[in-house]
Short mmCIF file of N, CA and C in Angstrom, two decimals:
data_model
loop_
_atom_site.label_atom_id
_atom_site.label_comp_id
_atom_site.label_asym_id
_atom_site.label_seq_id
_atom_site.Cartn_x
_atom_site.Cartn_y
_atom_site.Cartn_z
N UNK C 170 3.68 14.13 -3.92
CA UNK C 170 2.72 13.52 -3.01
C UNK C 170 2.73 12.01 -3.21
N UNK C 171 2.86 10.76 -2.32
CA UNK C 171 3.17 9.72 -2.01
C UNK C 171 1.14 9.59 -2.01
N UNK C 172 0.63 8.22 -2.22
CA UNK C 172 -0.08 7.64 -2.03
C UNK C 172 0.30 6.56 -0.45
N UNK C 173 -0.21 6.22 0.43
CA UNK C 173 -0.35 5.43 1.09
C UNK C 173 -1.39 4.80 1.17
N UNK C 174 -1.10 3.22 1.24
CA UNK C 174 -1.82 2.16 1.70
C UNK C 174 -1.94 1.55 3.37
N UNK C 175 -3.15 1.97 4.07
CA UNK C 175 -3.33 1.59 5.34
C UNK C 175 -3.91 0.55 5.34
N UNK C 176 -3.53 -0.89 5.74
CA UNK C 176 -4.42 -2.16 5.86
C UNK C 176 -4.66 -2.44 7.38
N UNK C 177 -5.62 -2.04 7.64
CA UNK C 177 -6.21 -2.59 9.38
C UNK C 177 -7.58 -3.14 8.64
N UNK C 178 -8.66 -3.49 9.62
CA UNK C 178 -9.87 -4.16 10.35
C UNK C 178 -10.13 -3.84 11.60
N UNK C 179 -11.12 -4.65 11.90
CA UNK C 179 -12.12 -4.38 13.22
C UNK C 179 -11.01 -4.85 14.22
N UNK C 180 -10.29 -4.16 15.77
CA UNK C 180 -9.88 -4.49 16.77
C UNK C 180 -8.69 -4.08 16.02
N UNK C 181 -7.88 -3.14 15.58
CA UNK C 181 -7.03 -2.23 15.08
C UNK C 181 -7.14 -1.13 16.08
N UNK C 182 -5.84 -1.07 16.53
CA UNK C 182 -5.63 0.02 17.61
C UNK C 182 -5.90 1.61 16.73
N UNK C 183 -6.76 2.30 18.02
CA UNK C 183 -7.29 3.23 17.57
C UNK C 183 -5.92 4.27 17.43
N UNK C 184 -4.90 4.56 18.12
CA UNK C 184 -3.86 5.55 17.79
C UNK C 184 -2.75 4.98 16.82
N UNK C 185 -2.14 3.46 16.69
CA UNK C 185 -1.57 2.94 15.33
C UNK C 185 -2.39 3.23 14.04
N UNK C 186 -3.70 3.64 14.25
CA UNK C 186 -4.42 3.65 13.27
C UNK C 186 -4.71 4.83 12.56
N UNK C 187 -5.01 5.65 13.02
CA UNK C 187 -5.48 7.20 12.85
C UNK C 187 -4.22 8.30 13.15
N UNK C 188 -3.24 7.94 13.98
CA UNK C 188 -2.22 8.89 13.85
C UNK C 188 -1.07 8.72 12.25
N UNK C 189 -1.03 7.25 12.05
CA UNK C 189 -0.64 7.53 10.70
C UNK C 189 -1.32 7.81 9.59
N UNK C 190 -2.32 8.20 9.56
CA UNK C 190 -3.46 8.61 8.70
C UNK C 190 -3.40 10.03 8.60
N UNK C 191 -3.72 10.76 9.37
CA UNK C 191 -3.42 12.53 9.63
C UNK C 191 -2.20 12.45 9.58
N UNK C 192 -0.74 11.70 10.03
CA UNK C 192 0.39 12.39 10.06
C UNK C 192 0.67 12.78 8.17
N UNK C 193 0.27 11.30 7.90
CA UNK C 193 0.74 11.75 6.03
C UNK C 193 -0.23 12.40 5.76
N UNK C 194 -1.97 12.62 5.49
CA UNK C 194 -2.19 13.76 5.72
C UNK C 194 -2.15 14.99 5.67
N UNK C 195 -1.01 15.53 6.90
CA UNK C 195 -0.65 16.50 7.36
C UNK C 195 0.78 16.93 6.51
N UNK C 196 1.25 15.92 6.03
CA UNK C 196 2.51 15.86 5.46
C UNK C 196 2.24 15.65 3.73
N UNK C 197 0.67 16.23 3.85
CA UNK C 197 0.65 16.48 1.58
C UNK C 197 0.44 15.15 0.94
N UNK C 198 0.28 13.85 2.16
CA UNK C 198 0.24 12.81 1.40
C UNK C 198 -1.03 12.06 1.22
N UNK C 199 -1.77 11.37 0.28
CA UNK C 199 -2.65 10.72 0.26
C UNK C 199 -2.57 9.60 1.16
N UNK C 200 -3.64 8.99 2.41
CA UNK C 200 -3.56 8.03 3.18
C UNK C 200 -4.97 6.95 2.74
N UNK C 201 -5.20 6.43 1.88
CA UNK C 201 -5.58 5.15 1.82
C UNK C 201 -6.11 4.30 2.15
N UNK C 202 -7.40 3.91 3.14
CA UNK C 202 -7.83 2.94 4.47
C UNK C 202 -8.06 1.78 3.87
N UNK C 203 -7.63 0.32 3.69
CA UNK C 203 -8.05 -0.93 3.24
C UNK C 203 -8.64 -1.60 4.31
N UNK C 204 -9.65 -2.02 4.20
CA UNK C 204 -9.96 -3.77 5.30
C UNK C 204 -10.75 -4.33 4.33
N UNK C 205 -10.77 -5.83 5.56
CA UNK C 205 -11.80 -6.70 4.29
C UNK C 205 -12.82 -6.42 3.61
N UNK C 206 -13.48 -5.57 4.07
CA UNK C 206 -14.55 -4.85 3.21
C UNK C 206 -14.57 -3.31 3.65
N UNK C 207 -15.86 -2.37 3.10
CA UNK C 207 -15.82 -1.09 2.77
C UNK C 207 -16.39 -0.60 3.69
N UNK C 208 -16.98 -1.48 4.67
CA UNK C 208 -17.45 -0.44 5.97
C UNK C 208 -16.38 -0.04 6.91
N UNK C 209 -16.90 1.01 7.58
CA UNK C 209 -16.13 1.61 8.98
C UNK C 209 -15.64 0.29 9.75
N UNK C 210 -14.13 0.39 10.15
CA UNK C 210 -13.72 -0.68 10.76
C UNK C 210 -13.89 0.23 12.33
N UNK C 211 -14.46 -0.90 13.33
CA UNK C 211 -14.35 -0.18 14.73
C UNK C 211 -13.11 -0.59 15.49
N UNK C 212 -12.60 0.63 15.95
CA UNK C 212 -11.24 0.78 16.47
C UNK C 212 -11.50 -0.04 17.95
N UNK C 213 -9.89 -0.12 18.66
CA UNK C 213 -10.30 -0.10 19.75
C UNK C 213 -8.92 0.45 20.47
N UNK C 214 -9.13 0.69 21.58
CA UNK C 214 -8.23 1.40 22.51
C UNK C 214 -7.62 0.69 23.24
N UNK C 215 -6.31 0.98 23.29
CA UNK C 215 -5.23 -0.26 24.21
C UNK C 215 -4.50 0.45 25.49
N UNK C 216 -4.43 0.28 26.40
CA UNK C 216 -3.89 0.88 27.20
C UNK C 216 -3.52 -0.17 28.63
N UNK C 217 -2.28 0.84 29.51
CA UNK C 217 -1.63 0.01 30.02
C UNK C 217 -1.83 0.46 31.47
N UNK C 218 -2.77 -0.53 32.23
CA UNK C 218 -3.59 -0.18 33.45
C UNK C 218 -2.35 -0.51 34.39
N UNK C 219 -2.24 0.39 36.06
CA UNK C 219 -1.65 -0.47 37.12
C UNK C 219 -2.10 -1.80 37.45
N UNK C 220 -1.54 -2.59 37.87
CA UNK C 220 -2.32 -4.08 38.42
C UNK C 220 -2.11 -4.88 37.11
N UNK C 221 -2.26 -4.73 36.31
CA UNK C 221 -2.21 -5.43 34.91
C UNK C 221 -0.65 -6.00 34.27
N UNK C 222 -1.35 -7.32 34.37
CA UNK C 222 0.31 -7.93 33.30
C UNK C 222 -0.18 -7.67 31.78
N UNK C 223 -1.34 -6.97 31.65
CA UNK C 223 -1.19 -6.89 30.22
C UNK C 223 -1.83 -6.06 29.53
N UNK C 224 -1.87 -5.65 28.11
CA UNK C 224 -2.55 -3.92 28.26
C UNK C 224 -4.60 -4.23 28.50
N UNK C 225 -4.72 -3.44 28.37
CA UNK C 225 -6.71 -3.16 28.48
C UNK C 225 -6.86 -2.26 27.09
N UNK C 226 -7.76 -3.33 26.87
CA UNK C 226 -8.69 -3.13 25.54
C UNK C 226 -10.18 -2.25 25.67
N UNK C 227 -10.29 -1.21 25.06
CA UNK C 227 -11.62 -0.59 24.87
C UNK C 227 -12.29 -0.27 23.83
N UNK C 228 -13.57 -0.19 23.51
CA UNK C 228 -14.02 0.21 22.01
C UNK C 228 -13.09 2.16 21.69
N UNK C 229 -13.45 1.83 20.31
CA UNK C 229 -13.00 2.95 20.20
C UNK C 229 -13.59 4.10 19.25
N UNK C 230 -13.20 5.06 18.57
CA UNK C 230 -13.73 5.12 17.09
C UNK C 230 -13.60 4.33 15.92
N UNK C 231 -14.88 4.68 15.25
CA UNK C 231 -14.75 3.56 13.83
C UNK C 231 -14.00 4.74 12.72
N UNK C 232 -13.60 4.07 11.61
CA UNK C 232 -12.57 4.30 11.03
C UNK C 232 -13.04 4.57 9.63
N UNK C 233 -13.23 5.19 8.52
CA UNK C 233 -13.76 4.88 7.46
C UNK C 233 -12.57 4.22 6.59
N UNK C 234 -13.27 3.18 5.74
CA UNK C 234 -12.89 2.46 4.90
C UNK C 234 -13.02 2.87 3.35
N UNK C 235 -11.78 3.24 2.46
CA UNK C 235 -11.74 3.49 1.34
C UNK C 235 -12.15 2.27 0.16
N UNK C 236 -11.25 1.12 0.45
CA UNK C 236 -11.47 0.20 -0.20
C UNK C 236 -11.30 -1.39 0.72
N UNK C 237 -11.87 -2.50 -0.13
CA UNK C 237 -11.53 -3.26 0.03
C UNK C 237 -10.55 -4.07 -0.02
N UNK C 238 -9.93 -5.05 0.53
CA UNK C 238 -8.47 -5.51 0.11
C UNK C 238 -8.10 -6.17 -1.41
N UNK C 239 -9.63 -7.34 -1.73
CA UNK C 239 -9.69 -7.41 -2.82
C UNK C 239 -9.48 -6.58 -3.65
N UNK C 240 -10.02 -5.22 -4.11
CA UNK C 240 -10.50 -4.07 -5.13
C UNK C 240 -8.45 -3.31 -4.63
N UNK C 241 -8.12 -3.42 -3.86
CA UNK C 241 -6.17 -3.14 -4.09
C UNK C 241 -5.45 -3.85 -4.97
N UNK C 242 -4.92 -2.45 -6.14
CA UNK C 242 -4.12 -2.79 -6.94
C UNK C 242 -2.86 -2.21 -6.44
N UNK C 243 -2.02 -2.67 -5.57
CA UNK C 243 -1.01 -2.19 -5.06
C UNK C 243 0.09 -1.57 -5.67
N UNK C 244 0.47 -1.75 -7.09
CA UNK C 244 0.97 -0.68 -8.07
C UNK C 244 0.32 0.68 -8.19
N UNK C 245 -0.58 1.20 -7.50
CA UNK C 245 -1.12 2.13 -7.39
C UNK C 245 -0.89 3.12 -6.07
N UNK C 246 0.05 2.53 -5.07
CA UNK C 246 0.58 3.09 -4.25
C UNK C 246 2.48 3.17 -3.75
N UNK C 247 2.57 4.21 -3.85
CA UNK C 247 4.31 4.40 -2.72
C UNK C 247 4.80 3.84 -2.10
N UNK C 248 3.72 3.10 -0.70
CA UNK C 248 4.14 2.78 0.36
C UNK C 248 2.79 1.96 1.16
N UNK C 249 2.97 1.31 2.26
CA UNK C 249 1.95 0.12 2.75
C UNK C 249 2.05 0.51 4.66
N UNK C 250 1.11 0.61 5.12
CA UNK C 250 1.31 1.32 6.34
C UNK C 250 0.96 0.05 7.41
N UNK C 251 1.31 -1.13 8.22
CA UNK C 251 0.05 -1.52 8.77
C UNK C 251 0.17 -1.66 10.66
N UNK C 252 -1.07 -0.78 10.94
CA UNK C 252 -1.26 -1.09 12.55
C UNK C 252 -1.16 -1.81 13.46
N UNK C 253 -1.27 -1.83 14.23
CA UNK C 253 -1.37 -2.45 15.19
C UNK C 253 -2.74 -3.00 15.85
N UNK C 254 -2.44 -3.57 17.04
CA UNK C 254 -4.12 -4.27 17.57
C UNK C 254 -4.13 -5.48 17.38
N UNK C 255 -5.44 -5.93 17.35
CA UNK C 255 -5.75 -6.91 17.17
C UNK C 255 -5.76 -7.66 15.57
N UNK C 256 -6.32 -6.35 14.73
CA UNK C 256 -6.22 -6.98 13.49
C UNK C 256 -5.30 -7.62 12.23
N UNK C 257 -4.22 -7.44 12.93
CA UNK C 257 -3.05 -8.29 12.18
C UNK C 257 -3.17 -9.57 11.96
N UNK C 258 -3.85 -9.97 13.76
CA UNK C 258 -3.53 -11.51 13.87
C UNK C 258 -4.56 -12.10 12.51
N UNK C 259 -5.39 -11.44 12.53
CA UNK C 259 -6.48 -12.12 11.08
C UNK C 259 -6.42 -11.56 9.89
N UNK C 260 -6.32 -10.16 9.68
CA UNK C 260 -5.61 -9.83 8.53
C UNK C 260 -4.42 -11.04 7.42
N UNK C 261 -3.72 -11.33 8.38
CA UNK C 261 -2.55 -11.84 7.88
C UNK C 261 -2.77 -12.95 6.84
N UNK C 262 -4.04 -13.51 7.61
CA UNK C 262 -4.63 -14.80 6.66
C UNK C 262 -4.98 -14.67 5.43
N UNK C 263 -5.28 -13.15 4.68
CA UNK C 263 -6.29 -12.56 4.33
C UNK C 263 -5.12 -12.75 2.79
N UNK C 264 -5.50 -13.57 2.01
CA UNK C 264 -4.76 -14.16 0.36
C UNK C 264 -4.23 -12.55 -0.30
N UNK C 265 -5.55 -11.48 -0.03
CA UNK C 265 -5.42 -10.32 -1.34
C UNK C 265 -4.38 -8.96 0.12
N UNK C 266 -4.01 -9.42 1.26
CA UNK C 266 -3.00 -9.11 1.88
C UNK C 266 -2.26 -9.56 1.65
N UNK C 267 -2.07 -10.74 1.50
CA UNK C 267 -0.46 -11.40 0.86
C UNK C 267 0.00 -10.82 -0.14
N UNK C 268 -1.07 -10.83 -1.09
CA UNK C 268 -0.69 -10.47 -2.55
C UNK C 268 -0.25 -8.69 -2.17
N UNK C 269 -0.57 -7.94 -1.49
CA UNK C 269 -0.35 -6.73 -1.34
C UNK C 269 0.93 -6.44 -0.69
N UNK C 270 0.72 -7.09 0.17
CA UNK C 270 2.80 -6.88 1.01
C UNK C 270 3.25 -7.20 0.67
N UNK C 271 3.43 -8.49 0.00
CA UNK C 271 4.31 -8.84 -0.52
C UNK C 271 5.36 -7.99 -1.63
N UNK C 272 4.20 -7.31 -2.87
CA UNK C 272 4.18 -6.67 -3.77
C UNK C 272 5.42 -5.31 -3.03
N UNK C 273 4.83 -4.66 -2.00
CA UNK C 273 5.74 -4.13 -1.42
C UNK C 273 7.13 -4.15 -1.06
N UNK C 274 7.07 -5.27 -0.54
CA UNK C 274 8.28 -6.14 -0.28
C UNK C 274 9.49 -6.53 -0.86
N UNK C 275 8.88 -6.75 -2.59
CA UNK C 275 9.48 -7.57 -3.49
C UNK C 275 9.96 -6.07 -4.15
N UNK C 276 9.24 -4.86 -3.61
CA UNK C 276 10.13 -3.73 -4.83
C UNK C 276 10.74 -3.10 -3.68
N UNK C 277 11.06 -3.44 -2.76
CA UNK C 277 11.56 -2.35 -1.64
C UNK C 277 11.13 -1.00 -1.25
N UNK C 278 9.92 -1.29 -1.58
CA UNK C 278 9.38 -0.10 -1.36
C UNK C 278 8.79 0.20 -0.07
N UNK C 279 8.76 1.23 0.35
CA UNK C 279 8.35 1.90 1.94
C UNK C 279 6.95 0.97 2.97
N UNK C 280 7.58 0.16 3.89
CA UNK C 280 6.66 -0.75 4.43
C UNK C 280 6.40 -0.02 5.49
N UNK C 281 5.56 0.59 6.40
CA UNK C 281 5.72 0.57 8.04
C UNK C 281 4.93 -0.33 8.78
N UNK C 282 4.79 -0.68 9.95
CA UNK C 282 4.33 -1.63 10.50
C UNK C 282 4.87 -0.79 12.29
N UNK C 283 3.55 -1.23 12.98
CA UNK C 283 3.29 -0.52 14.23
C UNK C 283 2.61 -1.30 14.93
N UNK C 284 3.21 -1.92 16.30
CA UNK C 284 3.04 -2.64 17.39
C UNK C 284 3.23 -4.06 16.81
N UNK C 285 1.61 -4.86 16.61
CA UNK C 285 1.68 -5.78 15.78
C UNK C 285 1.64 -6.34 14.68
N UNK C 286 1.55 -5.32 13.99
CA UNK C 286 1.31 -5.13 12.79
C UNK C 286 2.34 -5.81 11.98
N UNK C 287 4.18 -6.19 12.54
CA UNK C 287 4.94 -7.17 12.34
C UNK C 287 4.31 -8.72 11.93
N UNK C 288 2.90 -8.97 12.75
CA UNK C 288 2.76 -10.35 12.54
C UNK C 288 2.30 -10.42 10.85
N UNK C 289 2.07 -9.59 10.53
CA UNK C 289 1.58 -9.89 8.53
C UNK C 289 2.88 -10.17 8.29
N UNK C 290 3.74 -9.04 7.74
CA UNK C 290 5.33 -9.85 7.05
C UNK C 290 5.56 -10.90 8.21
N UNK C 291 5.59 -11.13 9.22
CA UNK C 291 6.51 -12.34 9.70
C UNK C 291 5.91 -13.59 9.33
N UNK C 292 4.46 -13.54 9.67
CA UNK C 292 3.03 -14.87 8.41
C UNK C 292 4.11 -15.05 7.37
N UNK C 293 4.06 -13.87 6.33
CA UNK C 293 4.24 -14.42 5.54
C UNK C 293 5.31 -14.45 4.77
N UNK C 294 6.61 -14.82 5.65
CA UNK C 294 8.17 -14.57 5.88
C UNK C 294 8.82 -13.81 5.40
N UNK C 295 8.57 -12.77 5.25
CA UNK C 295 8.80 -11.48 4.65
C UNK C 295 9.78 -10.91 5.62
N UNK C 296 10.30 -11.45 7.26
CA UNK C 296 10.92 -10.94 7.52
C UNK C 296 12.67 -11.53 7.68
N UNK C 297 12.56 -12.61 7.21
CA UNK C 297 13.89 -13.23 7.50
C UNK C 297 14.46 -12.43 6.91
N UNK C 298 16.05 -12.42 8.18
CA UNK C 298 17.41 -11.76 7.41
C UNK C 298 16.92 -10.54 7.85
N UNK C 299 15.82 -9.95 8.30
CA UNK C 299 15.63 -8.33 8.48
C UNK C 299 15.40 -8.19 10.15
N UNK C 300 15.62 -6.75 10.47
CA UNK C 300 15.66 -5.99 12.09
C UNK C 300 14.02 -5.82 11.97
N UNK C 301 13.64 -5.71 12.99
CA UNK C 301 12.28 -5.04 13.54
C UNK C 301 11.74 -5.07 14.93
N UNK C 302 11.26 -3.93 15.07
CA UNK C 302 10.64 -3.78 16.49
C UNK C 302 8.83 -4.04 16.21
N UNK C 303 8.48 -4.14 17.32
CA UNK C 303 7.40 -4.87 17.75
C UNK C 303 6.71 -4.90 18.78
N UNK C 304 5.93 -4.72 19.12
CA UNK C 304 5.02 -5.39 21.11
C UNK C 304 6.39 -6.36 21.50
N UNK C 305 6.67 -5.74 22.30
CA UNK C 305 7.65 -6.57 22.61
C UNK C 305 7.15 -8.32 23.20
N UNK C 306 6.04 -8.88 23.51
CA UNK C 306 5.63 -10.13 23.69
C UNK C 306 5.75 -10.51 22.08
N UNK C 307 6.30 -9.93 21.02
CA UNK C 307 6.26 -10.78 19.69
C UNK C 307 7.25 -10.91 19.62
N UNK C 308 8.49 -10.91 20.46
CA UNK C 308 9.80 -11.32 20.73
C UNK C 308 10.22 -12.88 19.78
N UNK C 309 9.81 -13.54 20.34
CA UNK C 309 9.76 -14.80 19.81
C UNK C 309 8.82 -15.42 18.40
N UNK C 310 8.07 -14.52 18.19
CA UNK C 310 7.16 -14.78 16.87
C UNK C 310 8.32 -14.33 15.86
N UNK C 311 8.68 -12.87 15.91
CA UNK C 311 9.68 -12.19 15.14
C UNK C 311 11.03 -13.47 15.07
N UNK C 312 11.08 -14.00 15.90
CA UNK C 312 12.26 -14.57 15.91
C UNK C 312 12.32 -15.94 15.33
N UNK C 313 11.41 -16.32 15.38
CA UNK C 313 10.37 -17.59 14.64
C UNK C 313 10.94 -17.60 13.46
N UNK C 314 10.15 -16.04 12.65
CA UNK C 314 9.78 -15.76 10.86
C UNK C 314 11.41 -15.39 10.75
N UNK C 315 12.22 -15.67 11.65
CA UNK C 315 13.67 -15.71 10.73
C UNK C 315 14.53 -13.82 10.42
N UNK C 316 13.71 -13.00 11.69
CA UNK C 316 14.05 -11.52 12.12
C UNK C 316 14.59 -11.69 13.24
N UNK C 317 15.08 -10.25 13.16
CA UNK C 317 15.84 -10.06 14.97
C UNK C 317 15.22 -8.98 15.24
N UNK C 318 14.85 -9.48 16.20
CA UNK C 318 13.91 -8.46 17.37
C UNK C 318 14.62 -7.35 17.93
N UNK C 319 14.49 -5.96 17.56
CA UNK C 319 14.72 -4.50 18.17
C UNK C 319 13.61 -3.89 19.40
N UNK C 320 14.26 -3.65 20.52
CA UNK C 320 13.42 -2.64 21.26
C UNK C 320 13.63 -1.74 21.39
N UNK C 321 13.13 -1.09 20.21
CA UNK C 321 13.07 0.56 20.02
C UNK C 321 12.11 1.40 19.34
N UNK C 322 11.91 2.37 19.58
CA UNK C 322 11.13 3.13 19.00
C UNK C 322 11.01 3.65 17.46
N UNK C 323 12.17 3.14 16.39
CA UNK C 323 12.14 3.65 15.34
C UNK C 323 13.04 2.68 14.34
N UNK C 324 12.51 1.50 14.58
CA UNK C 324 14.12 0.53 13.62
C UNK C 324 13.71 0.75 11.97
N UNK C 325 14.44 1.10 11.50
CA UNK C 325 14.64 0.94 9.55
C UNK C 325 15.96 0.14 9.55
N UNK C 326 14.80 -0.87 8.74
CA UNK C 326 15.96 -1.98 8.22
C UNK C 326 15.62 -1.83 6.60
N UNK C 327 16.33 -0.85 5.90
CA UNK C 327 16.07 -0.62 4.21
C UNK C 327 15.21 0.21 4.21
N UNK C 328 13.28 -0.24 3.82
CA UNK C 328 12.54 0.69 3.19
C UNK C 328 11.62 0.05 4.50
N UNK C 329 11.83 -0.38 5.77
CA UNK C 329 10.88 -0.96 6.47
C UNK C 329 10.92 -0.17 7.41
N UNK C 330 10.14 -0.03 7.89
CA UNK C 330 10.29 0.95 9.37
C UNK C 330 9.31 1.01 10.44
N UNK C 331 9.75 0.01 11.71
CA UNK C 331 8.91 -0.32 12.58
C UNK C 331 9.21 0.13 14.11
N UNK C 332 7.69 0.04 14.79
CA UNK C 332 7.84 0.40 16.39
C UNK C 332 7.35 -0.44 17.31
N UNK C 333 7.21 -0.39 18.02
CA UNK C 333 7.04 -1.49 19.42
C UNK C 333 5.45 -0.83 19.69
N UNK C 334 4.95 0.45 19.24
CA UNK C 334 3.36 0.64 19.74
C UNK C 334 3.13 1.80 19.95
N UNK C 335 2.08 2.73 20.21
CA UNK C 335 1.53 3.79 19.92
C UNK C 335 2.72 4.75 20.91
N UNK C 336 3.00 4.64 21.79
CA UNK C 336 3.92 5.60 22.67
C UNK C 336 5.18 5.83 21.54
N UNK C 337 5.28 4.71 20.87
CA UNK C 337 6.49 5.33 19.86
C UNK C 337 6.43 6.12 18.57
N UNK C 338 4.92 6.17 18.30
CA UNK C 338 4.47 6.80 17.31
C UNK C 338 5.57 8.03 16.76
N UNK C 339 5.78 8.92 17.76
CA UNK C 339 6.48 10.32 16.75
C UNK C 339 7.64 9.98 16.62
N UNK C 340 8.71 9.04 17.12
CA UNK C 340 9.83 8.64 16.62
C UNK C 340 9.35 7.86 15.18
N UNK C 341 8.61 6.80 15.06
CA UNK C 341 8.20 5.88 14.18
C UNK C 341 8.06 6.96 12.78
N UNK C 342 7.32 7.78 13.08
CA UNK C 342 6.80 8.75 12.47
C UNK C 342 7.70 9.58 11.44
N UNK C 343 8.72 9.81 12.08
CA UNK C 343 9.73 11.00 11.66
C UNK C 343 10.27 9.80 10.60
N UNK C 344 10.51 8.82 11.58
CA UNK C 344 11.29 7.92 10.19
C UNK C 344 10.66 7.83 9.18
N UNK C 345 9.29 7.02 9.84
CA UNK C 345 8.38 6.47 7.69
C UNK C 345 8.27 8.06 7.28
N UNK C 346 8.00 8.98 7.72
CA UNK C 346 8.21 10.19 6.50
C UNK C 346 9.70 10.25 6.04
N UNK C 347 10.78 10.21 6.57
CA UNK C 347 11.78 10.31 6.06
C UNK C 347 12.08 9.14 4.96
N UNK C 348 12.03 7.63 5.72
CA UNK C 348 12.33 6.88 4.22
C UNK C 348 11.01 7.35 3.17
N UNK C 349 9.76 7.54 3.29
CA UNK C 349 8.97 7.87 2.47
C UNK C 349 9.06 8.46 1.50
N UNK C 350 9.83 9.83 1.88
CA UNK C 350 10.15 11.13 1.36
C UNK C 350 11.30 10.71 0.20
N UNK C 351 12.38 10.12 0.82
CA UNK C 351 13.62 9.38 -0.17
C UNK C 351 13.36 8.78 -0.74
N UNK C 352 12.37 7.78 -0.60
CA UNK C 352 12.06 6.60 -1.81
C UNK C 352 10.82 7.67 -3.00
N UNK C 353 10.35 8.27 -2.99
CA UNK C 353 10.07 9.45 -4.14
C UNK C 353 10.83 10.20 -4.79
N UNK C 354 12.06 9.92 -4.05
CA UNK C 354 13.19 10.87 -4.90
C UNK C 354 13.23 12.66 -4.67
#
């Protein structure tokens, strides 16, 4: 059984959020909830209206929170999961997130990252030299932090394994359990 680390906040897409939570879960694994603090983070719902150049945002369910980001000792987990939404863009700022992905990062150990959830490693250049998919409008952010932008549903570049957003979830899925599963041996 793998421990996972989930780092979202408030405006964290409600299906990047909660489907990798039940999938490991469902799959024998401990799933983990971090945000800046210990209350319920409230989700929200993204979706992609006719008429619209861009998706629609709705409240969603709130989320319970295990720990705080501070109170993460990241040697205490397998693998680092992070969502999508809104909460990346501020997450990323967040010092005891640095200190946590990074930590990931630096042992090659099992990262996933879903929709935007790319913008934390690309902050904090964690992605140069590496593939990843993304919201595809982070085309150019990804390309910024020194990555090459994939549009696909399931890119692993090593122990990383990312998607473009909740429709890609069960491809995304199959992968982080699979590198998951290998990096436990």
């Amino acid at each position: 059984m793998a421990r996972v680390l989930i780092l979202t906040g408030d405006a964290a897409e409600e299906l990047d959020s909660m489907y990798p939570v039940f999938r490991l879960r469902e799959g024998g694994h401990e799933a983990i909830v971090a945000a800046p603090t210990t209350r319920p983070v409230k989700l929200v719902v993204h979706d992609f209206e006719p008429g619209w150049d861009a998706y629609t945002e709705k409240p969603g369910h709130q989320l319970p929170v295990d720990l705080a980001f501070s109170e993460v000792d990241p040697a205490e987990y397998d693998a680092v999961v992070i969502p999508g939404g809104r909460a990346p863009e501020y997450i990323r700022t967040d010092p005891d997130v640095a200190r946590i992905v990074t930590h990931f990062f630096d042992r090659g150990l099992p990262v996933g990252t879903i929709c935007h959830g790319a913008q934390v490693p690309a902050a904090l250049g964690l992605l140069r030299g590496r593939t990843t998919a993304a919201f595809p409008p982070l085309k150019a952010d990804v390309e910024q932090a020194g990555g090459t932008f994939a549009d696909a549903p399931d890119v692993v570049d090593g122990a990383m394994v990312s998607c473009r957003g909740w429709p890609d979830l069960p491809e995304w899925s199959r992968a982080f359990m699979q590198v998951l599963e290998k990096s436990l041996g």
